């Protein structure tokens, strides 16, 4: 019997894991992002730990893996200060204190069932995206503005991560917050 034409499988669900800092000065970052980051309308300032990936894993399987890793991880004091350009398209506010622990947490999250989704071609650098622009002159202007605006150190403690659903239309839904281990 011939296959029916025009029938396709629904797209696989896409998940991600992020941390949403709550430090003083966050409103300034959000105002800056509203002017310079096209994603600002879709998601508040965040640090991505697991980048969006399409998977046949169920939400429960994804959540169980994240809980398994997070429940063994202590809270991480984090500070952000350095502003830098990345790949001639982004402006990042990079983590300094706590960066090594965040990288290790990122690596642990990409273990077991998440390992196939690790993008090995991109080295991981803990950051908050401040701006994105494919036009270098506009990006350079945003970079200069960010360097002038974000000279002070911003700090918080990473105590929980958030599991996200990333829809094909760009919508991002928070599925739940998962606490790190607390002594």
Tab-separated table of N, CA and C in Angstrom:
chain	number	residue	atom	x	y	z
A	1	UNK	N	0.848	-1.177	0.000
A	1	UNK	CA	0.000	0.000	0.000
A	1	UNK	C	0.892	1.239	0.000
A	2	UNK	N	0.670	2.180	-0.910
A	2	UNK	CA	1.522	3.364	-0.973
A	2	UNK	C	1.308	4.260	0.249
A	3	UNK	N	2.396	4.954	0.625
A	3	UNK	CA	2.329	5.886	1.766
A	3	UNK	C	1.469	7.087	1.384
A	4	UNK	N	0.770	7.600	2.377
A	4	UNK	CA	-0.061	8.785	2.133
A	4	UNK	C	0.825	10.014	2.013
A	5	UNK	N	0.578	10.799	1.006
A	5	UNK	CA	1.352	12.021	0.798
A	5	UNK	C	0.815	13.141	1.674
A	6	UNK	N	1.695	14.060	2.004
A	6	UNK	CA	1.269	15.234	2.757
A	6	UNK	C	1.203	15.011	4.261
A	7	UNK	N	1.482	13.812	4.700
A	7	UNK	CA	1.436	13.523	6.130
A	7	UNK	C	2.853	13.480	6.677
A	8	UNK	N	3.126	14.263	7.678
A	8	UNK	CA	4.461	14.246	8.254
A	8	UNK	C	4.371	14.088	9.761
A	9	UNK	N	5.469	13.687	10.329
A	9	UNK	CA	5.524	13.531	11.772
A	9	UNK	C	5.576	14.908	12.420
A	10	UNK	N	5.005	15.022	13.618
A	10	UNK	CA	5.126	16.301	14.316
A	10	UNK	C	6.587	16.524	14.719
A	11	UNK	N	6.998	17.768	14.823
A	11	UNK	CA	8.392	18.023	15.196
A	11	UNK	C	8.667	17.519	16.617
A	12	UNK	N	9.892	17.120	16.850
A	12	UNK	CA	10.293	16.674	18.175
A	12	UNK	C	10.259	17.854	19.152
A	13	UNK	N	9.936	17.588	20.400
A	13	UNK	CA	9.978	18.686	21.382
A	13	UNK	C	11.414	19.161	21.570
A	14	UNK	N	11.545	20.445	21.892
A	14	UNK	CA	12.865	21.043	22.137
A	14	UNK	C	12.914	21.531	23.572
A	15	UNK	N	14.014	21.212	24.237
A	15	UNK	CA	14.209	21.590	25.624
A	15	UNK	C	15.517	22.363	25.761
A	16	UNK	N	15.639	23.106	26.866
A	16	UNK	CA	16.872	23.806	27.224
A	16	UNK	C	16.880	23.941	28.743
A	17	UNK	N	18.048	24.290	29.283
A	17	UNK	CA	18.188	24.523	30.712
A	17	UNK	C	18.921	25.846	30.890
A	18	UNK	N	18.382	26.712	31.755
A	18	UNK	CA	18.980	28.030	31.961
A	18	UNK	C	18.905	28.435	33.430
A	19	UNK	N	19.662	29.447	33.762
A	19	UNK	CA	19.599	30.084	35.077
A	19	UNK	C	19.193	31.536	34.848
A	20	UNK	N	18.229	31.998	35.641
A	20	UNK	CA	17.758	33.376	35.572
A	20	UNK	C	18.254	34.120	36.811
A	21	UNK	N	19.330	34.903	36.668
A	21	UNK	CA	19.859	35.620	37.833
A	21	UNK	C	18.883	36.686	38.316
A	22	UNK	N	19.040	37.049	39.582
A	22	UNK	CA	18.164	38.057	40.187
A	22	UNK	C	18.976	39.150	40.872
A	23	UNK	N	20.150	39.467	40.347
A	23	UNK	CA	20.993	40.441	41.013
A	23	UNK	C	20.504	41.868	40.844
A	24	UNK	N	20.988	42.720	41.739
A	24	UNK	CA	20.682	44.157	41.626
A	24	UNK	C	21.274	44.652	40.315
A	25	UNK	N	20.547	45.470	39.602
A	25	UNK	CA	21.011	45.976	38.318
A	25	UNK	C	20.432	45.215	37.141
A	26	UNK	N	19.618	44.229	37.428
A	26	UNK	CA	19.029	43.423	36.356
A	26	UNK	C	18.130	44.260	35.444
A	27	UNK	N	17.453	45.251	36.019
A	27	UNK	CA	16.572	46.101	35.190
A	27	UNK	C	17.373	46.855	34.134
A	28	UNK	N	18.618	47.234	34.448
A	28	UNK	CA	19.476	47.891	33.458
A	28	UNK	C	19.860	46.950	32.335
A	29	UNK	N	20.113	45.699	32.678
A	29	UNK	CA	20.433	44.698	31.658
A	29	UNK	C	19.230	44.463	30.759
A	30	UNK	N	18.045	44.361	31.361
A	30	UNK	CA	16.840	44.129	30.555
A	30	UNK	C	16.555	45.323	29.630
A	31	UNK	N	16.767	46.524	30.114
A	31	UNK	CA	16.553	47.711	29.266
A	31	UNK	C	17.541	47.711	28.098
A	32	UNK	N	18.786	47.371	28.374
A	32	UNK	CA	19.802	47.303	27.330
A	32	UNK	C	19.440	46.226	26.312
A	33	UNK	N	19.072	45.043	26.800
A	33	UNK	CA	18.695	43.943	25.910
A	33	UNK	C	17.477	44.302	25.063
A	34	UNK	N	16.537	45.027	25.622
A	34	UNK	CA	15.341	45.423	24.857
A	34	UNK	C	15.731	46.241	23.625
A	35	UNK	N	16.812	46.980	23.719
A	35	UNK	CA	17.279	47.792	22.589
A	35	UNK	C	18.187	47.025	21.628
A	36	UNK	N	18.868	45.996	22.133
A	36	UNK	CA	19.946	45.394	21.335
A	36	UNK	C	19.857	43.887	21.102
A	37	UNK	N	18.971	43.182	21.783
A	37	UNK	CA	18.899	41.725	21.641
A	37	UNK	C	17.507	41.314	21.170
A	38	UNK	N	17.386	40.769	19.966
A	38	UNK	CA	16.074	40.373	19.460
A	38	UNK	C	15.378	39.313	20.324
A	39	UNK	N	16.107	38.589	21.147
A	39	UNK	CA	15.518	37.566	22.013
A	39	UNK	C	14.940	38.151	23.302
A	40	UNK	N	15.192	39.412	23.566
A	40	UNK	CA	14.757	40.023	24.828
A	40	UNK	C	13.247	39.948	25.018
A	41	UNK	N	12.491	40.009	23.939
A	41	UNK	CA	11.033	39.943	24.050
A	41	UNK	C	10.547	38.515	24.340
A	42	UNK	N	11.396	37.527	24.085
A	42	UNK	CA	10.995	36.132	24.247
A	42	UNK	C	11.446	35.519	25.568
A	43	UNK	N	12.564	36.017	26.116
A	43	UNK	CA	13.124	35.424	27.335
A	43	UNK	C	13.929	36.473	28.088
A	44	UNK	N	13.756	36.543	29.423
A	44	UNK	CA	14.547	37.497	30.206
A	44	UNK	C	16.031	37.122	30.209
A	45	UNK	N	16.847	38.018	30.731
A	45	UNK	CA	18.291	37.776	30.843
A	45	UNK	C	18.525	36.440	31.542
A	46	UNK	N	19.420	35.650	30.969
A	46	UNK	CA	19.655	34.305	31.486
A	46	UNK	C	21.046	33.834	31.106
A	47	UNK	N	21.458	32.781	31.768
A	47	UNK	CA	22.688	32.080	31.442
A	47	UNK	C	22.260	30.681	31.002
A	48	UNK	N	22.561	30.319	29.772
A	48	UNK	CA	22.169	29.017	29.248
A	48	UNK	C	23.168	27.957	29.690
A	49	UNK	N	22.643	26.878	30.253
A	49	UNK	CA	23.476	25.744	30.657
A	49	UNK	C	23.375	24.593	29.667
A	50	UNK	N	22.202	24.381	29.100
A	50	UNK	CA	21.981	23.394	28.044
A	50	UNK	C	21.228	24.122	26.938
A	51	UNK	N	21.839	24.188	25.772
A	51	UNK	CA	21.246	24.917	24.653
A	51	UNK	C	20.072	24.132	24.070
A	52	UNK	N	19.120	24.819	23.448
A	52	UNK	CA	17.936	24.137	22.916
A	52	UNK	C	18.309	22.951	22.021
A	53	UNK	N	17.639	21.837	22.266
A	53	UNK	CA	17.877	20.638	21.473
A	53	UNK	C	16.560	19.902	21.265
A	54	UNK	N	16.402	19.350	20.061
A	54	UNK	CA	15.221	18.545	19.740
A	54	UNK	C	15.523	17.109	20.135
A	55	UNK	N	14.543	16.454	20.762
A	55	UNK	CA	14.792	15.112	21.266
A	55	UNK	C	13.535	14.256	21.279
A	56	UNK	N	13.758	12.962	21.212
A	56	UNK	CA	12.647	12.026	21.382
A	56	UNK	C	12.474	11.661	22.861
A	57	UNK	N	13.355	12.177	23.724
A	57	UNK	CA	13.191	11.964	25.162
A	57	UNK	C	11.905	12.655	25.616
A	58	UNK	N	11.245	12.076	26.606
A	58	UNK	CA	10.042	12.697	27.149
A	58	UNK	C	10.431	13.814	28.106
A	59	UNK	N	9.472	14.661	28.410
A	59	UNK	CA	9.714	15.724	29.385
A	59	UNK	C	10.168	15.116	30.712
A	60	UNK	N	9.543	14.028	31.130
A	60	UNK	CA	9.907	13.379	32.386
A	60	UNK	C	11.354	12.891	32.352
A	61	UNK	N	11.785	12.315	31.245
A	61	UNK	CA	13.168	11.842	31.130
A	61	UNK	C	14.152	13.011	31.201
A	62	UNK	N	13.825	14.090	30.515
A	62	UNK	CA	14.691	15.275	30.525
A	62	UNK	C	14.746	15.853	31.934
A	63	UNK	N	13.597	16.023	32.557
A	63	UNK	CA	13.524	16.592	33.903
A	63	UNK	C	14.248	15.709	34.921
A	64	UNK	N	14.106	14.398	34.799
A	64	UNK	CA	14.772	13.471	35.721
A	64	UNK	C	16.286	13.596	35.620
A	65	UNK	N	16.796	13.701	34.407
A	65	UNK	CA	18.240	13.863	34.224
A	65	UNK	C	18.725	15.169	34.857
A	66	UNK	N	18.021	16.265	34.604
A	66	UNK	CA	18.428	17.561	35.153
A	66	UNK	C	18.372	17.520	36.681
A	67	UNK	N	17.327	16.918	37.236
A	67	UNK	CA	17.224	16.798	38.701
A	67	UNK	C	18.362	15.964	39.270
A	68	UNK	N	18.701	14.883	38.599
A	68	UNK	CA	19.783	14.015	39.069
A	68	UNK	C	21.090	14.807	39.177
A	69	UNK	N	21.387	15.611	38.185
A	69	UNK	CA	22.624	16.397	38.196
A	69	UNK	C	22.525	17.540	39.198
A	70	UNK	N	21.451	18.319	39.134
A	70	UNK	CA	21.314	19.515	39.979
A	70	UNK	C	21.261	19.174	41.462
A	71	UNK	N	20.633	18.067	41.817
A	71	UNK	CA	20.477	17.721	43.228
A	71	UNK	C	21.808	17.399	43.899
A	72	UNK	N	22.820	17.152	43.107
A	72	UNK	CA	24.152	16.839	43.643
A	72	UNK	C	25.091	18.037	43.577
A	73	UNK	N	24.587	19.170	43.088
A	73	UNK	CA	25.454	20.323	42.844
A	73	UNK	C	25.205	21.414	43.881
A	74	UNK	N	26.258	21.923	44.527
A	74	UNK	CA	26.051	22.997	45.507
A	74	UNK	C	25.760	24.332	44.811
A	75	UNK	N	25.128	25.268	45.517
A	75	UNK	CA	24.926	26.610	44.955
A	75	UNK	C	26.270	27.230	44.543
A	76	UNK	N	26.237	28.051	43.518
A	76	UNK	CA	27.462	28.638	42.962
A	76	UNK	C	27.395	30.161	43.060
A	77	UNK	N	28.254	30.799	43.868
A	77	UNK	CA	28.340	32.265	43.842
A	77	UNK	C	28.927	32.689	42.484
A	78	UNK	N	28.270	33.642	41.843
A	78	UNK	CA	28.662	34.051	40.495
A	78	UNK	C	28.756	35.576	40.428
A	79	UNK	N	29.780	36.061	39.751
A	79	UNK	CA	29.846	37.494	39.441
A	79	UNK	C	30.058	37.660	37.940
A	80	UNK	N	29.493	38.722	37.424
A	80	UNK	CA	29.633	39.092	36.014
A	80	UNK	C	30.267	40.481	35.960
A	81	UNK	N	31.175	40.655	35.027
A	81	UNK	CA	31.763	41.976	34.881
A	81	UNK	C	32.220	42.257	33.458
A	82	UNK	N	32.994	41.367	32.895
A	82	UNK	CA	33.615	41.628	31.597
A	82	UNK	C	32.585	41.608	30.471
A	83	UNK	N	32.659	42.612	29.626
A	83	UNK	CA	31.831	42.693	28.422
A	83	UNK	C	32.743	42.379	27.248
A	84	UNK	N	32.299	41.476	26.382
A	84	UNK	CA	33.112	41.165	25.214
A	84	UNK	C	32.241	40.820	24.015
A	85	UNK	N	32.847	41.009	22.831
A	85	UNK	CA	32.175	40.618	21.595
A	85	UNK	C	32.499	39.159	21.311
A	86	UNK	N	31.542	38.488	20.665
A	86	UNK	CA	31.745	37.086	20.327
A	86	UNK	C	31.260	36.841	18.899
A	87	UNK	N	32.108	36.219	18.107
A	87	UNK	CA	31.779	35.775	16.746
A	87	UNK	C	31.250	36.902	15.853
A	88	UNK	N	31.648	38.137	16.126
A	88	UNK	CA	31.207	39.296	15.336
A	88	UNK	C	29.692	39.375	15.186
A	89	UNK	N	28.976	38.849	16.199
A	89	UNK	CA	27.522	38.881	16.154
A	89	UNK	C	26.883	39.122	17.520
A	90	UNK	N	27.607	38.843	18.595
A	90	UNK	CA	27.052	38.926	19.941
A	90	UNK	C	27.880	39.840	20.835
A	91	UNK	N	27.216	40.388	21.861
A	91	UNK	CA	27.904	41.040	22.963
A	91	UNK	C	27.494	40.280	24.217
A	92	UNK	N	28.502	39.795	24.951
A	92	UNK	CA	28.280	38.988	26.151
A	92	UNK	C	28.709	39.756	27.392
A	93	UNK	N	27.996	39.505	28.486
A	93	UNK	CA	28.429	39.863	29.823
A	93	UNK	C	28.905	38.540	30.416
A	94	UNK	N	30.212	38.402	30.639
A	94	UNK	CA	30.757	37.104	30.996
A	94	UNK	C	30.920	36.927	32.508
A	95	UNK	N	30.775	35.693	32.923
A	95	UNK	CA	30.958	35.340	34.328
A	95	UNK	C	32.447	35.302	34.628
A	96	UNK	N	32.809	35.782	35.809
A	96	UNK	CA	34.196	35.658	36.250
A	96	UNK	C	34.215	34.698	37.436
A	97	UNK	N	33.860	35.184	38.612
A	97	UNK	CA	33.785	34.297	39.773
A	97	UNK	C	32.685	33.257	39.519
A	98	UNK	N	32.993	32.007	39.742
A	98	UNK	CA	32.028	30.937	39.553
A	98	UNK	C	32.026	30.345	38.159
A	99	UNK	N	32.757	30.950	37.231
A	99	UNK	CA	32.732	30.485	35.839
A	99	UNK	C	33.178	29.028	35.713
A	100	UNK	N	34.235	28.659	36.417
A	100	UNK	CA	34.741	27.291	36.320
A	100	UNK	C	33.713	26.280	36.829
A	101	UNK	N	33.037	26.609	37.917
A	101	UNK	CA	32.002	25.712	38.451
A	101	UNK	C	30.813	25.611	37.500
A	102	UNK	N	30.466	26.715	36.858
A	102	UNK	CA	29.362	26.696	35.892
A	102	UNK	C	29.723	25.835	34.688
A	103	UNK	N	30.964	25.943	34.219
A	103	UNK	CA	31.411	25.113	33.092
A	103	UNK	C	31.322	23.638	33.473
A	104	UNK	N	31.729	23.295	34.682
A	104	UNK	CA	31.669	21.900	35.121
A	104	UNK	C	30.221	21.425	35.235
A	105	UNK	N	29.326	22.286	35.755
A	105	UNK	CA	27.898	21.936	35.812
A	105	UNK	C	27.356	21.717	34.402
A	106	UNK	N	27.683	22.612	33.485
A	106	UNK	CA	27.296	22.470	32.073
A	106	UNK	C	27.754	21.114	31.536
A	107	UNK	N	29.015	20.768	31.796
A	107	UNK	CA	29.562	19.496	31.310
A	107	UNK	C	28.811	18.305	31.911
A	108	UNK	N	28.476	18.372	33.173
A	108	UNK	CA	27.744	17.272	33.826
A	108	UNK	C	26.323	17.159	33.279
A	109	UNK	N	25.699	18.296	32.988
A	109	UNK	CA	24.356	18.242	32.406
A	109	UNK	C	24.383	17.570	31.036
A	110	UNK	N	25.475	17.738	30.312
A	110	UNK	CA	25.611	17.105	28.993
A	110	UNK	C	26.170	15.687	29.096
A	111	UNK	N	25.853	14.978	30.152
A	111	UNK	CA	26.270	13.592	30.289
A	111	UNK	C	25.088	12.678	29.990
A	112	UNK	N	25.367	11.398	29.983
A	112	UNK	CA	24.345	10.360	29.822
A	112	UNK	C	23.435	10.619	28.615
A	113	UNK	N	22.137	10.748	28.841
A	113	UNK	CA	21.190	10.884	27.724
A	113	UNK	C	21.296	12.225	27.005
A	114	UNK	N	21.978	13.214	27.599
A	114	UNK	CA	22.147	14.521	26.952
A	114	UNK	C	23.424	14.587	26.106
A	115	UNK	N	24.323	13.644	26.261
A	115	UNK	CA	25.614	13.691	25.579
A	115	UNK	C	25.502	13.864	24.063
A	116	UNK	N	24.553	13.206	23.389
A	116	UNK	CA	24.467	13.387	21.932
A	116	UNK	C	24.130	14.828	21.502
A	117	UNK	N	23.657	15.645	22.416
A	117	UNK	CA	23.239	17.011	22.074
A	117	UNK	C	24.311	18.060	22.337
A	118	UNK	N	25.448	17.643	22.877
A	118	UNK	CA	26.550	18.562	23.130
A	118	UNK	C	27.130	19.042	21.810
A	119	UNK	N	27.228	20.353	21.677
A	119	UNK	CA	27.797	20.949	20.463
A	119	UNK	C	29.287	21.161	20.700
A	120	UNK	N	30.078	20.191	20.297
A	120	UNK	CA	31.516	20.197	20.569
A	120	UNK	C	32.260	21.271	19.789
A	121	UNK	N	31.669	21.771	18.721
A	121	UNK	CA	32.351	22.784	17.901
A	121	UNK	C	32.339	24.167	18.562
A	122	UNK	N	31.527	24.336	19.620
A	122	UNK	CA	31.441	25.619	20.307
A	122	UNK	C	31.935	25.489	21.743
A	123	UNK	N	33.060	26.113	22.062
A	123	UNK	CA	33.498	26.061	23.462
A	123	UNK	C	32.494	26.817	24.339
A	124	UNK	N	32.200	26.261	25.505
A	124	UNK	CA	31.206	26.870	26.402
A	124	UNK	C	31.844	27.953	27.255
A	125	UNK	N	31.206	29.110	27.269
A	125	UNK	CA	31.642	30.239	28.090
A	125	UNK	C	30.415	30.783	28.813
A	126	UNK	N	30.396	30.721	30.148
A	126	UNK	CA	29.223	31.222	30.887
A	126	UNK	C	29.034	32.725	30.655
A	127	UNK	N	27.843	33.090	30.175
A	127	UNK	CA	27.591	34.494	29.832
A	127	UNK	C	26.094	34.782	29.812
A	128	UNK	N	25.798	36.064	29.819
A	128	UNK	CA	24.453	36.578	29.548
A	128	UNK	C	24.572	37.363	28.246
A	129	UNK	N	23.754	37.051	27.277
A	129	UNK	CA	23.789	37.791	26.018
A	129	UNK	C	23.148	39.159	26.220
A	130	UNK	N	23.889	40.195	25.866
A	130	UNK	CA	23.391	41.568	25.962
A	130	UNK	C	22.889	42.088	24.624
A	131	UNK	N	23.541	41.652	23.537
A	131	UNK	CA	23.192	42.175	22.215
A	131	UNK	C	23.497	41.129	21.154
A	132	UNK	N	22.729	41.227	20.070
A	132	UNK	CA	22.983	40.396	18.896
A	132	UNK	C	22.653	41.212	17.664
A	133	UNK	N	23.602	41.249	16.744
A	133	UNK	CA	23.382	41.996	15.518
A	133	UNK	C	24.343	41.485	14.455
A	134	UNK	N	23.845	41.177	13.282
A	134	UNK	CA	24.679	40.691	12.186
A	134	UNK	C	25.434	41.822	11.506
A	135	UNK	N	25.046	43.068	11.751
A	135	UNK	CA	25.720	44.233	11.167
A	135	UNK	C	26.800	44.707	12.128
A	136	UNK	N	28.059	44.599	11.683
A	136	UNK	CA	29.177	44.838	12.580
A	136	UNK	C	29.177	46.238	13.184
A	137	UNK	N	28.822	47.251	12.409
A	137	UNK	CA	28.845	48.620	12.929
A	137	UNK	C	27.857	48.781	14.090
A	138	UNK	N	26.671	48.217	13.945
A	138	UNK	CA	25.669	48.277	15.016
A	138	UNK	C	26.130	47.463	16.225
A	139	UNK	N	26.746	46.326	15.979
A	139	UNK	CA	27.258	45.501	17.067
A	139	UNK	C	28.373	46.231	17.811
A	140	UNK	N	29.252	46.858	17.075
A	140	UNK	CA	30.353	47.617	17.682
A	140	UNK	C	29.806	48.742	18.557
A	141	UNK	N	28.777	49.429	18.094
A	141	UNK	CA	28.158	50.500	18.889
A	141	UNK	C	27.539	49.933	20.164
A	142	UNK	N	26.867	48.793	20.068
A	142	UNK	CA	26.273	48.153	21.249
A	142	UNK	C	27.364	47.713	22.220
A	143	UNK	N	28.462	47.211	21.695
A	143	UNK	CA	29.592	46.789	22.528
A	143	UNK	C	30.164	47.981	23.305
A	144	UNK	N	30.388	49.083	22.615
A	144	UNK	CA	30.922	50.282	23.285
A	144	UNK	C	29.957	50.778	24.357
A	145	UNK	N	28.668	50.790	24.041
A	145	UNK	CA	27.658	51.211	25.012
A	145	UNK	C	27.643	50.266	26.220
A	146	UNK	N	27.742	48.970	25.968
A	146	UNK	CA	27.743	47.987	27.059
A	146	UNK	C	28.963	48.164	27.956
A	147	UNK	N	30.124	48.418	27.366
A	147	UNK	CA	31.339	48.632	28.174
A	147	UNK	C	31.193	49.839	29.084
A	148	UNK	N	30.546	50.898	28.594
A	148	UNK	CA	30.324	52.097	29.408
A	148	UNK	C	29.249	51.854	30.468
A	149	UNK	N	28.242	51.084	30.128
A	149	UNK	CA	27.084	50.868	31.008
A	149	UNK	C	27.357	49.858	32.109
A	150	UNK	N	28.064	48.782	31.783
A	150	UNK	CA	28.220	47.673	32.723
A	150	UNK	C	29.648	47.551	33.242
A	151	UNK	N	30.107	48.592	33.911
A	151	UNK	CA	31.446	48.582	34.477
A	151	UNK	C	31.496	47.983	35.865
A	152	UNK	N	30.384	48.012	36.575
A	152	UNK	CA	30.355	47.490	37.944
A	152	UNK	C	30.153	45.971	37.926
A	153	UNK	N	30.650	45.347	38.976
A	153	UNK	CA	30.485	43.910	39.113
A	153	UNK	C	29.057	43.590	39.552
A	154	UNK	N	28.448	42.584	38.927
A	154	UNK	CA	27.103	42.144	39.271
A	154	UNK	C	27.207	40.732	39.820
A	155	UNK	N	26.593	40.487	40.978
A	155	UNK	CA	26.735	39.174	41.590
A	155	UNK	C	25.422	38.587	42.067
A	156	UNK	N	25.383	37.270	42.119
A	156	UNK	CA	24.233	36.514	42.597
A	156	UNK	C	24.731	35.108	42.930
A	157	UNK	N	23.834	34.275	43.413
A	157	UNK	CA	24.165	32.876	43.687
A	157	UNK	C	23.232	32.013	42.844
A	158	UNK	N	23.828	31.126	42.052
A	158	UNK	CA	23.054	30.189	41.248
A	158	UNK	C	22.576	29.094	42.201
A	159	UNK	N	21.276	29.126	42.522
A	159	UNK	CA	20.692	28.168	43.470
A	159	UNK	C	19.728	27.191	42.801
A	160	UNK	N	19.297	27.495	41.583
A	160	UNK	CA	18.335	26.653	40.873
A	160	UNK	C	18.504	26.869	39.377
A	161	UNK	N	18.142	25.853	38.618
A	161	UNK	CA	18.120	25.960	37.162
A	161	UNK	C	16.676	25.793	36.711
A	162	UNK	N	16.390	26.256	35.516
A	162	UNK	CA	15.034	26.195	34.988
A	162	UNK	C	15.009	25.362	33.714
A	163	UNK	N	14.097	24.401	33.685
A	163	UNK	CA	13.878	23.602	32.485
A	163	UNK	C	12.934	24.373	31.578
A	164	UNK	N	13.309	24.494	30.317
A	164	UNK	CA	12.542	25.278	29.349
A	164	UNK	C	12.070	24.401	28.193
A	165	UNK	N	10.920	24.773	27.655
A	165	UNK	CA	10.430	24.211	26.404
A	165	UNK	C	10.579	25.313	25.361
A	166	UNK	N	11.206	24.976	24.242
A	166	UNK	CA	11.434	25.954	23.183
A	166	UNK	C	10.568	25.554	21.996
A	167	UNK	N	9.569	26.360	21.713
A	167	UNK	CA	8.617	26.047	20.646
A	167	UNK	C	9.170	26.468	19.287
A	168	UNK	N	8.671	25.864	18.238
A	168	UNK	CA	9.120	26.172	16.869
A	168	UNK	C	8.857	27.624	16.481
A	169	UNK	N	7.810	28.227	17.074
A	169	UNK	CA	7.495	29.623	16.740
A	169	UNK	C	8.319	30.621	17.557
A	170	UNK	N	9.260	30.111	18.358
A	170	UNK	CA	10.125	30.985	19.140
A	170	UNK	C	9.691	31.175	20.584
A	171	UNK	N	8.443	30.810	20.902
A	171	UNK	CA	7.995	30.947	22.292
A	171	UNK	C	8.820	30.053	23.199
A	172	UNK	N	9.080	30.549	24.391
A	172	UNK	CA	9.842	29.798	25.375
A	172	UNK	C	8.998	29.717	26.638
A	173	UNK	N	8.788	28.502	27.109
A	173	UNK	CA	7.953	28.293	28.291
A	173	UNK	C	8.812	27.701	29.406
A	174	UNK	N	8.640	28.252	30.610
A	174	UNK	CA	9.331	27.708	31.779
A	174	UNK	C	8.534	26.504	32.282
A	175	UNK	N	9.158	25.345	32.263
A	175	UNK	CA	8.483	24.121	32.686
A	175	UNK	C	8.643	23.863	34.179
A	176	UNK	N	9.670	24.403	34.762
A	176	UNK	CA	9.874	24.215	36.192
A	176	UNK	C	11.275	24.569	36.618
A	177	UNK	N	11.375	24.948	37.885
A	177	UNK	CA	12.660	25.294	38.471
A	177	UNK	C	13.159	24.096	39.279
A	178	UNK	N	14.418	23.785	39.150
A	178	UNK	CA	15.022	22.647	39.832
A	178	UNK	C	16.147	23.162	40.720
A	179	UNK	N	15.993	22.966	42.025
A	179	UNK	CA	16.955	23.491	42.993
A	179	UNK	C	18.253	22.698	42.965
A	180	UNK	N	19.343	23.423	43.167
A	180	UNK	CA	20.622	22.763	43.378
A	180	UNK	C	20.636	22.245	44.809
A	181	UNK	N	21.567	21.393	45.094
A	181	UNK	CA	21.680	20.799	46.436
A	181	UNK	C	21.977	21.887	47.469
A	182	UNK	N	21.274	21.851	48.572
A	182	UNK	CA	21.591	22.784	49.655
A	182	UNK	C	21.881	21.977	50.908
A	183	UNK	N	22.978	22.319	51.542
A	183	UNK	CA	23.418	21.566	52.725
A	183	UNK	C	22.549	21.831	53.926
